[in-house]
Tab-separated table of C-alpha atoms in Angstrom:
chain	number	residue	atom	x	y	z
A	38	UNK	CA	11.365	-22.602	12.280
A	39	UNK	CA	13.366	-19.453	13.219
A	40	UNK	CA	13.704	-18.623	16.919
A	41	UNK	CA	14.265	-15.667	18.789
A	42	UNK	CA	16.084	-15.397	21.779
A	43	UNK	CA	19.213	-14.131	23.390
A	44	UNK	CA	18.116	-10.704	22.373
A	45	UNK	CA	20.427	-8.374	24.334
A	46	UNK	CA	20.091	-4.688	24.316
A	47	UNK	CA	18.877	-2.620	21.290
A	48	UNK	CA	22.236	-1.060	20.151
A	49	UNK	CA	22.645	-0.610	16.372
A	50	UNK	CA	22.138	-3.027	13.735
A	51	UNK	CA	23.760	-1.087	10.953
A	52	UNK	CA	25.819	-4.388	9.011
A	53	UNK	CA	28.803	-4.136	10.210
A	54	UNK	CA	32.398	-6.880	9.010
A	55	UNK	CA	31.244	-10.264	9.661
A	56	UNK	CA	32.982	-12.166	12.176
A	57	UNK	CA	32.397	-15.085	10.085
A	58	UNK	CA	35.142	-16.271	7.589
A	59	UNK	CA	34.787	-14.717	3.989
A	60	UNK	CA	33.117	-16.694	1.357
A	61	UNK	CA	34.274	-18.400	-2.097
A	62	UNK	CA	33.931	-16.614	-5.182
A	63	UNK	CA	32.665	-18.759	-8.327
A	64	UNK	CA	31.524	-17.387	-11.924
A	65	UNK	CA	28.183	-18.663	-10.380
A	66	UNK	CA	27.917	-16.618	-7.362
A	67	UNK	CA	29.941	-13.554	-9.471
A	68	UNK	CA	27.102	-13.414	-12.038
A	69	UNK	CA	24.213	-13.826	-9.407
A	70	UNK	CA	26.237	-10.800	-7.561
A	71	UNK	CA	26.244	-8.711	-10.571
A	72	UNK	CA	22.952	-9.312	-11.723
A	73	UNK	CA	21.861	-8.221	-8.108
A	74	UNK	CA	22.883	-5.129	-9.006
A	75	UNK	CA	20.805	-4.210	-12.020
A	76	UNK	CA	17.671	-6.520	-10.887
A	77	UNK	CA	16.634	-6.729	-7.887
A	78	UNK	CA	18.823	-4.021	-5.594
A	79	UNK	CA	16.746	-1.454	-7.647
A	80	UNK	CA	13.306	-2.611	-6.421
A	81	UNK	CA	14.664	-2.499	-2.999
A	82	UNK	CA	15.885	1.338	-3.571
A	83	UNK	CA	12.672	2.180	-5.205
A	84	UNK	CA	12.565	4.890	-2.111
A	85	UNK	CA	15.751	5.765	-1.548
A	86	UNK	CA	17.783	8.063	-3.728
A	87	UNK	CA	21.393	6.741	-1.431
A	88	UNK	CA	20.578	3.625	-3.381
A	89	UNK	CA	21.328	1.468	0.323
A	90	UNK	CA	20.649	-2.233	-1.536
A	91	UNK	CA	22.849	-0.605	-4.326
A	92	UNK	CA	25.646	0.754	-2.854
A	93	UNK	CA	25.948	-0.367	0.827
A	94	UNK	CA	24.906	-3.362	1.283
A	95	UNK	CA	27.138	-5.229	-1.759
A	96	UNK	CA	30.139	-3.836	0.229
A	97	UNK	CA	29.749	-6.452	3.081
A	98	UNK	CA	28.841	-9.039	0.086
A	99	UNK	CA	32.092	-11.220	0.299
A	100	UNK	CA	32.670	-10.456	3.993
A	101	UNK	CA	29.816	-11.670	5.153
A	102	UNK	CA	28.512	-15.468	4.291
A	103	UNK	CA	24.970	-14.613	5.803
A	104	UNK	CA	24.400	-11.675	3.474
A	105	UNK	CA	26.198	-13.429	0.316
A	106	UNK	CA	23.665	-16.054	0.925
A	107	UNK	CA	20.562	-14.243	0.942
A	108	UNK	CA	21.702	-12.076	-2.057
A	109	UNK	CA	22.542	-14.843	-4.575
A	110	UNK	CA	19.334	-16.692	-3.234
A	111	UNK	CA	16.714	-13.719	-3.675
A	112	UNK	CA	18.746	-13.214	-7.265
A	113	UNK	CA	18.721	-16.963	-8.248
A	114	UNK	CA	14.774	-17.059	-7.312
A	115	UNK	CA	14.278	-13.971	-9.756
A	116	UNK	CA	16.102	-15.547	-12.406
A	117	UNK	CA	14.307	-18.867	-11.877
A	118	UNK	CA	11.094	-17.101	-12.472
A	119	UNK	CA	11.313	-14.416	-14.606
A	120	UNK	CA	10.790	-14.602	-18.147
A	121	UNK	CA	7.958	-17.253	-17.638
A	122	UNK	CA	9.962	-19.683	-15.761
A	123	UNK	CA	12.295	-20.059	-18.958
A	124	UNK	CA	15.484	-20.510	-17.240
A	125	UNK	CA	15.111	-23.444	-14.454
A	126	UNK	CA	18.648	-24.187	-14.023
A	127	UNK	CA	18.561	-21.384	-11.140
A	128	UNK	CA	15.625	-22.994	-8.841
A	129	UNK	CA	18.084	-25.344	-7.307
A	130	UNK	CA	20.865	-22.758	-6.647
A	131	UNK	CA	18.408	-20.651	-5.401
A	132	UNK	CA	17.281	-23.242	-2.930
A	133	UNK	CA	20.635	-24.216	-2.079
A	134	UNK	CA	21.265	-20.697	-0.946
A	135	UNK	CA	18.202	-19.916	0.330
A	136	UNK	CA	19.014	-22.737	2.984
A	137	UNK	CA	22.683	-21.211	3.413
A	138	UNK	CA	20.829	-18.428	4.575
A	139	UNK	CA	18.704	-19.827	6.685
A	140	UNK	CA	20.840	-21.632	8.817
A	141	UNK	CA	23.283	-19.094	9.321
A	142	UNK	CA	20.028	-16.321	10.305
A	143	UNK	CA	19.026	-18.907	12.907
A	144	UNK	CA	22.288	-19.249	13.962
A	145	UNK	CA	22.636	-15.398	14.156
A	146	UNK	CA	19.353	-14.722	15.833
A	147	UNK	CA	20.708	-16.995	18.298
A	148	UNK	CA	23.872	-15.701	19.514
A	149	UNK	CA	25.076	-12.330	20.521
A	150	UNK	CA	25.964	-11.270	16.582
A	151	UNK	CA	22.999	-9.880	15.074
A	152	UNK	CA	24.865	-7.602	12.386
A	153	UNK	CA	22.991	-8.607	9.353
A	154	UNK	CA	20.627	-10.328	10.512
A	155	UNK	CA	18.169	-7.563	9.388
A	156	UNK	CA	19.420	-6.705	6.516
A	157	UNK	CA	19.078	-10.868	5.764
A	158	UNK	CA	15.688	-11.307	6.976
A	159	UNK	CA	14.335	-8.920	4.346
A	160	UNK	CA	16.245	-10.546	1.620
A	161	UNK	CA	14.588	-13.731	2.601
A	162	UNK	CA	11.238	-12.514	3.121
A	163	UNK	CA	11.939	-11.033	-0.443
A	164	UNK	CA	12.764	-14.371	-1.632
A	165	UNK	CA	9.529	-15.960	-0.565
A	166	UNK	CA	7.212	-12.278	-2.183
A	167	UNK	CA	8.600	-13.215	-5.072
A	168	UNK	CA	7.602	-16.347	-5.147
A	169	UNK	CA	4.406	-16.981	-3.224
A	170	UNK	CA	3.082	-14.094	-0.520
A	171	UNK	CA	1.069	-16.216	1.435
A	172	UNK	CA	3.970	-19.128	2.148
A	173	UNK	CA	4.392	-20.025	5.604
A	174	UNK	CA	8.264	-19.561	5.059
A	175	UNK	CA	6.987	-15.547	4.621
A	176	UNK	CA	4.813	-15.682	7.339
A	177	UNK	CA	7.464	-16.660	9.933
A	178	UNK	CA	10.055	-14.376	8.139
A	179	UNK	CA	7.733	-11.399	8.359
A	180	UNK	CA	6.563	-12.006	12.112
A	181	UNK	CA	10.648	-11.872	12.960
A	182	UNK	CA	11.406	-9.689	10.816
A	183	UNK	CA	8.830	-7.272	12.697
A	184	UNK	CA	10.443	-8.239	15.890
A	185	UNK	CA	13.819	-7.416	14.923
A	186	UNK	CA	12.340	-3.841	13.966
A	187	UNK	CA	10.341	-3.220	17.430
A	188	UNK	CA	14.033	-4.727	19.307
A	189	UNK	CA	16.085	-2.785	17.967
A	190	UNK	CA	14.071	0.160	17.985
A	191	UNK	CA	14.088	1.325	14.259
A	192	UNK	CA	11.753	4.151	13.049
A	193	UNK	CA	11.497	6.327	10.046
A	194	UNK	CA	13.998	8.410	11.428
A	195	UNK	CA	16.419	5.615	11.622
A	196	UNK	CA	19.489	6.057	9.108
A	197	UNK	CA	21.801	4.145	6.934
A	198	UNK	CA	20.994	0.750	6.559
A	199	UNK	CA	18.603	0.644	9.143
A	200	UNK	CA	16.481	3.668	7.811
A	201	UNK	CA	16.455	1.744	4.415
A	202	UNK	CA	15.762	-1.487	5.787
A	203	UNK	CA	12.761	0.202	7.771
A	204	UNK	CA	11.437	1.362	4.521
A	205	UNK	CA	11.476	-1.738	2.647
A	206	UNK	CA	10.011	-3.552	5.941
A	207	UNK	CA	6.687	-0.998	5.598
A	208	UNK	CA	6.191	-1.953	1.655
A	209	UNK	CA	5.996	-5.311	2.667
A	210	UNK	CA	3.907	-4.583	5.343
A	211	UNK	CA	1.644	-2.623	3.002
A	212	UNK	CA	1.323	-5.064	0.707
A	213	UNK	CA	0.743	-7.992	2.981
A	214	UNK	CA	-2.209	-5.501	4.667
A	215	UNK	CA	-3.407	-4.639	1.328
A	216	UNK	CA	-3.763	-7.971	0.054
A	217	UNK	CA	-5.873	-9.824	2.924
A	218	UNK	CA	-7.802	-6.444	3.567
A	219	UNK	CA	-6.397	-6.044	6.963
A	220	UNK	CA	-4.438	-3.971	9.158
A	221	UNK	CA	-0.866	-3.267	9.328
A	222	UNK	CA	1.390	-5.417	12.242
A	223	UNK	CA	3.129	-2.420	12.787
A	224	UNK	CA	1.077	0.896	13.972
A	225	UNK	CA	1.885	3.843	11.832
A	226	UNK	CA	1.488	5.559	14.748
A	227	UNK	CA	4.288	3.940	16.320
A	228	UNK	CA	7.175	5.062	13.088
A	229	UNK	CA	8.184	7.870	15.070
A	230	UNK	CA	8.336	10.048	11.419
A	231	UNK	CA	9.104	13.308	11.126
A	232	UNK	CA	8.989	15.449	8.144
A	233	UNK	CA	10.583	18.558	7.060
A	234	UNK	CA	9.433	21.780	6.101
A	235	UNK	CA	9.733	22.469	3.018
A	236	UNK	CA	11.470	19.428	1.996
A	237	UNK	CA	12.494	18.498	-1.913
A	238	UNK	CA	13.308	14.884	-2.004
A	239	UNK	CA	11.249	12.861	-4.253
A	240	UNK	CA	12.155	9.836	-2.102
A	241	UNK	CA	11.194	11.307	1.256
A	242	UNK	CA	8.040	12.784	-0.014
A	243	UNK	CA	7.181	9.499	-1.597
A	244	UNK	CA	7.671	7.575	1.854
A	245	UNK	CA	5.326	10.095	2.984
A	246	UNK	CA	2.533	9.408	1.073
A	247	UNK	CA	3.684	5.569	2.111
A	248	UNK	CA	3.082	6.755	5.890
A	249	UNK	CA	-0.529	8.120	4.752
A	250	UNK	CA	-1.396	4.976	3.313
A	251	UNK	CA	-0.564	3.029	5.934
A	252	UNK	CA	-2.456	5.264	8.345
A	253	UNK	CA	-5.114	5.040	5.063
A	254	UNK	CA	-5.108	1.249	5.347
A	255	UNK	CA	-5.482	1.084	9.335
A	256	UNK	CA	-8.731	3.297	8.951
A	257	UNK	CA	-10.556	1.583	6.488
A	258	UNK	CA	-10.136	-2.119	7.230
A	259	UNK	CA	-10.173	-1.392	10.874
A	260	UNK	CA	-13.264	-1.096	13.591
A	261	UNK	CA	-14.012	2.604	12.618
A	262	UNK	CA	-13.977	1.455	8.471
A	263	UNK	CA	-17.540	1.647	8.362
A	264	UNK	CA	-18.740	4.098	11.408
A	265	UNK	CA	-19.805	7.786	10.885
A	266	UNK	CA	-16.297	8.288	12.975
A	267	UNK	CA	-14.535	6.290	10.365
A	268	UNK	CA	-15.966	8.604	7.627
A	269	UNK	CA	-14.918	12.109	9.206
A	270	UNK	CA	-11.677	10.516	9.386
A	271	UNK	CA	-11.716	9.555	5.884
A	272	UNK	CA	-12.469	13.408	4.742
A	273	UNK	CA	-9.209	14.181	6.991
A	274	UNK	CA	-7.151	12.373	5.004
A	275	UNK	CA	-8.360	13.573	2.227
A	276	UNK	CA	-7.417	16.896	3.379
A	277	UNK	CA	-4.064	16.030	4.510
A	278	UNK	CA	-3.431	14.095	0.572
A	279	UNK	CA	-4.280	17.476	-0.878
A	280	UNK	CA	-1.750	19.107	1.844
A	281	UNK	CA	0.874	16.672	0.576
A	282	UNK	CA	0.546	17.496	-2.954
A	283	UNK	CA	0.446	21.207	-2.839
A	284	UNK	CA	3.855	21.338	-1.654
A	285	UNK	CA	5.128	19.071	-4.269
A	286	UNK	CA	7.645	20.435	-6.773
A	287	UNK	CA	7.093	19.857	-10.383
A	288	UNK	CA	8.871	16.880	-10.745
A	289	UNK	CA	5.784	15.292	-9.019
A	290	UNK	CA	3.662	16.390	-12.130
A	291	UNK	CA	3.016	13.430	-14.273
A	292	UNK	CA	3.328	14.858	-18.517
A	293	UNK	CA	1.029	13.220	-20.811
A	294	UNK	CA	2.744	12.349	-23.895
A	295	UNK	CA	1.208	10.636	-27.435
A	296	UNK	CA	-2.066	9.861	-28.016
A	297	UNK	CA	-4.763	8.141	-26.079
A	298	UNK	CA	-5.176	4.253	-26.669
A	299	UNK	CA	-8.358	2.635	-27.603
A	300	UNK	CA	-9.002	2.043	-24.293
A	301	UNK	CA	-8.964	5.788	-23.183
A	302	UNK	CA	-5.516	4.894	-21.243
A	303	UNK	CA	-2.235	7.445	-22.294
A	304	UNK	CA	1.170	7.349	-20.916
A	305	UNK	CA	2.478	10.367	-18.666
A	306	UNK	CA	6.314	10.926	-18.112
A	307	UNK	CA	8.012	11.959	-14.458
A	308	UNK	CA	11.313	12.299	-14.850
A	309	UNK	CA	11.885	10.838	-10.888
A	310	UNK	CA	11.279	7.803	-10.406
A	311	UNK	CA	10.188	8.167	-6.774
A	312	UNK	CA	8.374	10.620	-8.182
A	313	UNK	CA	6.175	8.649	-10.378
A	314	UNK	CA	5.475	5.913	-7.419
A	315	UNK	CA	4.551	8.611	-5.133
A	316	UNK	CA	1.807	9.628	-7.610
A	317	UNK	CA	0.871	6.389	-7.992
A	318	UNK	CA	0.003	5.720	-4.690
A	319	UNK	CA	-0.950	9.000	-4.115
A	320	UNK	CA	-4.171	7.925	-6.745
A	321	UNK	CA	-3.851	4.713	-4.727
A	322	UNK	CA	-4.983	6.228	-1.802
A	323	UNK	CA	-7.683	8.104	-2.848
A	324	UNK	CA	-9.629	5.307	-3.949
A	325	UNK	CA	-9.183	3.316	-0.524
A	326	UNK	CA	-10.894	6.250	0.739
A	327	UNK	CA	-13.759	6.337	-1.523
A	328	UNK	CA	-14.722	2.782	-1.583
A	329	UNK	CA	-13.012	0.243	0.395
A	330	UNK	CA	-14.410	-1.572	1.734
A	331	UNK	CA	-17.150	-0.407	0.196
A	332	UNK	CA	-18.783	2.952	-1.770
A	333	UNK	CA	-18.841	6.032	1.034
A	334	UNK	CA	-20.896	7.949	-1.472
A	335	UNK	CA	-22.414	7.685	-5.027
A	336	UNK	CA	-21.035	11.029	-5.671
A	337	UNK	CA	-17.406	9.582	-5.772
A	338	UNK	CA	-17.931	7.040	-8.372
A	339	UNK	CA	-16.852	9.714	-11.334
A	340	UNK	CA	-13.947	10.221	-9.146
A	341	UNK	CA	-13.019	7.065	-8.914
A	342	UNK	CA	-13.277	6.228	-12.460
A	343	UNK	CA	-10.751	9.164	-12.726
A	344	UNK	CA	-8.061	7.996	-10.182
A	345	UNK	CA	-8.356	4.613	-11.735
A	346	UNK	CA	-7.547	5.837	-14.936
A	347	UNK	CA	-4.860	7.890	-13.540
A	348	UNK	CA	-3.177	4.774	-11.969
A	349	UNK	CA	-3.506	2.965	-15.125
A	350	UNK	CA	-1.581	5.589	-16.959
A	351	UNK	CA	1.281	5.703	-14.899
A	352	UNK	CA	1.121	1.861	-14.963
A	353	UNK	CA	1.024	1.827	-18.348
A	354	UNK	CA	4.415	3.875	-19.294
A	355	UNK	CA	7.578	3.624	-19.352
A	356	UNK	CA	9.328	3.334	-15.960
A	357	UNK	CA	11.623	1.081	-14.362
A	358	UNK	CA	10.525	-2.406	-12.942
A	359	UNK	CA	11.118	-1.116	-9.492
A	360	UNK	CA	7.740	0.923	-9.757
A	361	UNK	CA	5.979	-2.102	-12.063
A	362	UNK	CA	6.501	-4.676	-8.978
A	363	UNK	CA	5.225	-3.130	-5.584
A	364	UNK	CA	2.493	-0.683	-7.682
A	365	UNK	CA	1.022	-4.366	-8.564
A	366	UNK	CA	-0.461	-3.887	-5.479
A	367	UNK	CA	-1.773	-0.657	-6.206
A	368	UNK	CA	-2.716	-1.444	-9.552
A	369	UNK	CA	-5.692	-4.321	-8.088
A	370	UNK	CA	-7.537	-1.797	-6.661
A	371	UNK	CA	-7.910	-0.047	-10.023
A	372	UNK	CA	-8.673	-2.862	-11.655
A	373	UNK	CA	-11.152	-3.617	-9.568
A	374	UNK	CA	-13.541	-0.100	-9.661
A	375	UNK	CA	-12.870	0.817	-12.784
A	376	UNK	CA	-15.578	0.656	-15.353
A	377	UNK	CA	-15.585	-1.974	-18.495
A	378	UNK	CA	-14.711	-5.564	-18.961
A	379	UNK	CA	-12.094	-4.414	-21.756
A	380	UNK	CA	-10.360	-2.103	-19.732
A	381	UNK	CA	-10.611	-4.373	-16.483
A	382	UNK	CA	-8.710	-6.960	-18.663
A	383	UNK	CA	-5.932	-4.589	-19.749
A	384	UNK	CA	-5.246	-3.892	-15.908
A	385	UNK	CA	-5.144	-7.854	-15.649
A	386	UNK	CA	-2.926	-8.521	-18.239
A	387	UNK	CA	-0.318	-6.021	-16.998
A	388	UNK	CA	0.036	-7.228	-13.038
A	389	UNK	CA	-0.027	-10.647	-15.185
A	390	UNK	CA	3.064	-9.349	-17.241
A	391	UNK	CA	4.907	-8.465	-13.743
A	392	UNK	CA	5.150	-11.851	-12.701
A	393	UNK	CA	5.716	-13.141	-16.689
A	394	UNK	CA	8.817	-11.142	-16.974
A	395	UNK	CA	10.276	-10.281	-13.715
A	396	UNK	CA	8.998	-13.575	-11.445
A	397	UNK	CA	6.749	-11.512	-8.667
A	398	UNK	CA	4.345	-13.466	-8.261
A	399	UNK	CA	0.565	-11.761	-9.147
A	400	UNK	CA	-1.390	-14.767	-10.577
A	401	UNK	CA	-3.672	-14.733	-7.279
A	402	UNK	CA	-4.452	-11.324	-7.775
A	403	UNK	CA	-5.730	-11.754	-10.750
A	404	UNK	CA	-7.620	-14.783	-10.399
A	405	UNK	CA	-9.207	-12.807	-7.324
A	406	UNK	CA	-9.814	-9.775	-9.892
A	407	UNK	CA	-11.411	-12.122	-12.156
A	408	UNK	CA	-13.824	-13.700	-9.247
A	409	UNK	CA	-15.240	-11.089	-8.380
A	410	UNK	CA	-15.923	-10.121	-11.970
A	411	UNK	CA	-17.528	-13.376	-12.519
A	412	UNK	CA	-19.650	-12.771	-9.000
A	413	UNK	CA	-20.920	-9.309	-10.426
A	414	UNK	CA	-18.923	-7.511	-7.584
């Protein structure tokens, strides 16, 4: 079980050169390296147009036996379960370094060297998303990795590593929260943001609307969900979405293209790719307001119907896996309001492609879409 203790004084965690000695090269670890690259590293940067997991953190790669570690092991996993399990060879390796890892994160979080240690705590608690959310290994993982956020004092105004490593820390928190109905560990209230006037980047904006739906979340699985309080609140956020999106810039407009399938659903183009998460979400969002946990008013059921739709079309189109894996978690709430068994079971079938092809795992979402289809809900 990790520990935590010695911490010293928050001073910046930024990776820096690993005291440690440098590791040994194989074709093995080469391959998993490289294939980190053009896998996983891009779900990571799905917010973040520096491309951090791209870019920076490979550089301390073969300097740094803690980071090496949880790279080839989070890589190995994906392989292992991608493509329907096809390839097994890479379960062991990816054990093998997921226990490299471990120990040396323990051993890390233990002594006065913590450079890393954050950046290796989220590729571990990656690691165990990928394979099963709800694993006690994830639990643990998350828990420290919050504490290593709160020590060290990193915010949404944090930069470098740390700023992307803060970002990547609140999609897992939103999609733990999401997925047991609850409320976020960490208080939106407590990110210290601060946005720009009149600011461009798709990336920024898009961690924005993050920062709404995590404030979103709080509200309607929290003590004021279902109170008169709780619904002037909701209308304020409603407000504050439609703020948001009327200083967008076009790249933020979705463009239909082709025809509409049978099931009503038709593909839309954004030629960002933050872009086209942010207005996924964005859709997201307004249907936690509407009903969850349950219907504020019959008047919004047409307009749920549309944002569901919405969703499904961005879902639906071509974009990269980066936006396919965390919108899975977006992508349950439309399947679950949205109108028609037929159309219900498209949604199903692609979160159930997610984990087919790329290995993150959905199957319990599904089978808790399907239950409550067979309970009438």
């Amino acid at each position: 079980m990790l520990t935590y203790i010695n911490l010293m004084t928050p001073d910046d965690t930024s990776d820096r050169s690993s005291t440690v000695s440098s590791v040994t090269l194989t074709s093995e670890t080469a391959f998993l390296l490289q294939t980190y690259l053009r896998t996983v590293a891009t779900w990571m940067d799905l917010m973040d147009h520096t491309c951090t997991y791209q870019l920076s953190i490979p550089r301390f790669a073969l300097s740094s036996p803690l980071l090496f570690h949880g790279i080839c092991a989070f890589t190995a996993k994906h392989l292992a379960l991608a493509n329907n399990c096809t390839n097994r060879y890479w379960d062991p390796v990816a054990q093998a370094h997921y226990g490299s890892a471990l120990r040396l994160l323990i051993h890390a979080l233990n002594s006065h060297d913590h450079s890393h240690a954050l950046t290796a705590t989220i590729l571990l608690s990656s690691y165990e998303i990928v394979a099963a959310l709800g694993s006690e290994h994830h639990r643990r993982h998350f828990l420290g990795l919050t504490m290593l956020i709160k020590h060290h004092g990193i915010t949404a105004r944090s930069t470098g590593i740390d700023g992307a490593n803060f970002w990547v820390y609140v999609r897992h928190e939103i999609a733990i929260a999401l997925g047991n109905g609850q409320s976020l560990v960490l208080n939106p209230e407590d990110w210290n943001v601060f946005w720009e006037e009149g600011e461009r980047r798709e990336d920024v904006l898009g961690n924005r609307v993050l920062w709404i739906l995590a404030r979103v979340i709080n509200l309607v699985y929290g003590a004021d969900g279902q109170t008169e309080a709780g619904r002037v609140e909701r209308q304020r956020f409603l407000n504050e979405l439609e703020e948001w999106r009327a200083s967008l810039s076009d790249t933020f407009v979705g463009v239909p293209y082709g025809d509409a399938d049978e099931d009503g659903f038709r593909k839309v183009y954004f030629g960002v790719t933050a872009a086209a998460a942010a207005a996924f979400w964005y859709h997201v969002v307004h249907i936690l307001l509407y009903t969850e946990p349950t219907l504020q008013d019959p008047s919004y059921k047409p307009l749920i119907q549309d944002q569901a739709m919405r969703i499904t079309n961005i879902a639906i189109s071509n974009f990269p896996d980066s936006v396919k894996v965390f919108g899975t978690h977006g992508l349950f709430f439309a399947a679950k309001h949205i109108n028609g068994l037929t159309r219900k079971a498209r949604i199903w079938n692609i979160i159930t492609d997610v984990e087919a092809r790329l290995g993150y795992h959905t199957r319990n979402m599904v089978k808790k879409l399907q239950d409550l289809v067979e309970a009438g809900l």
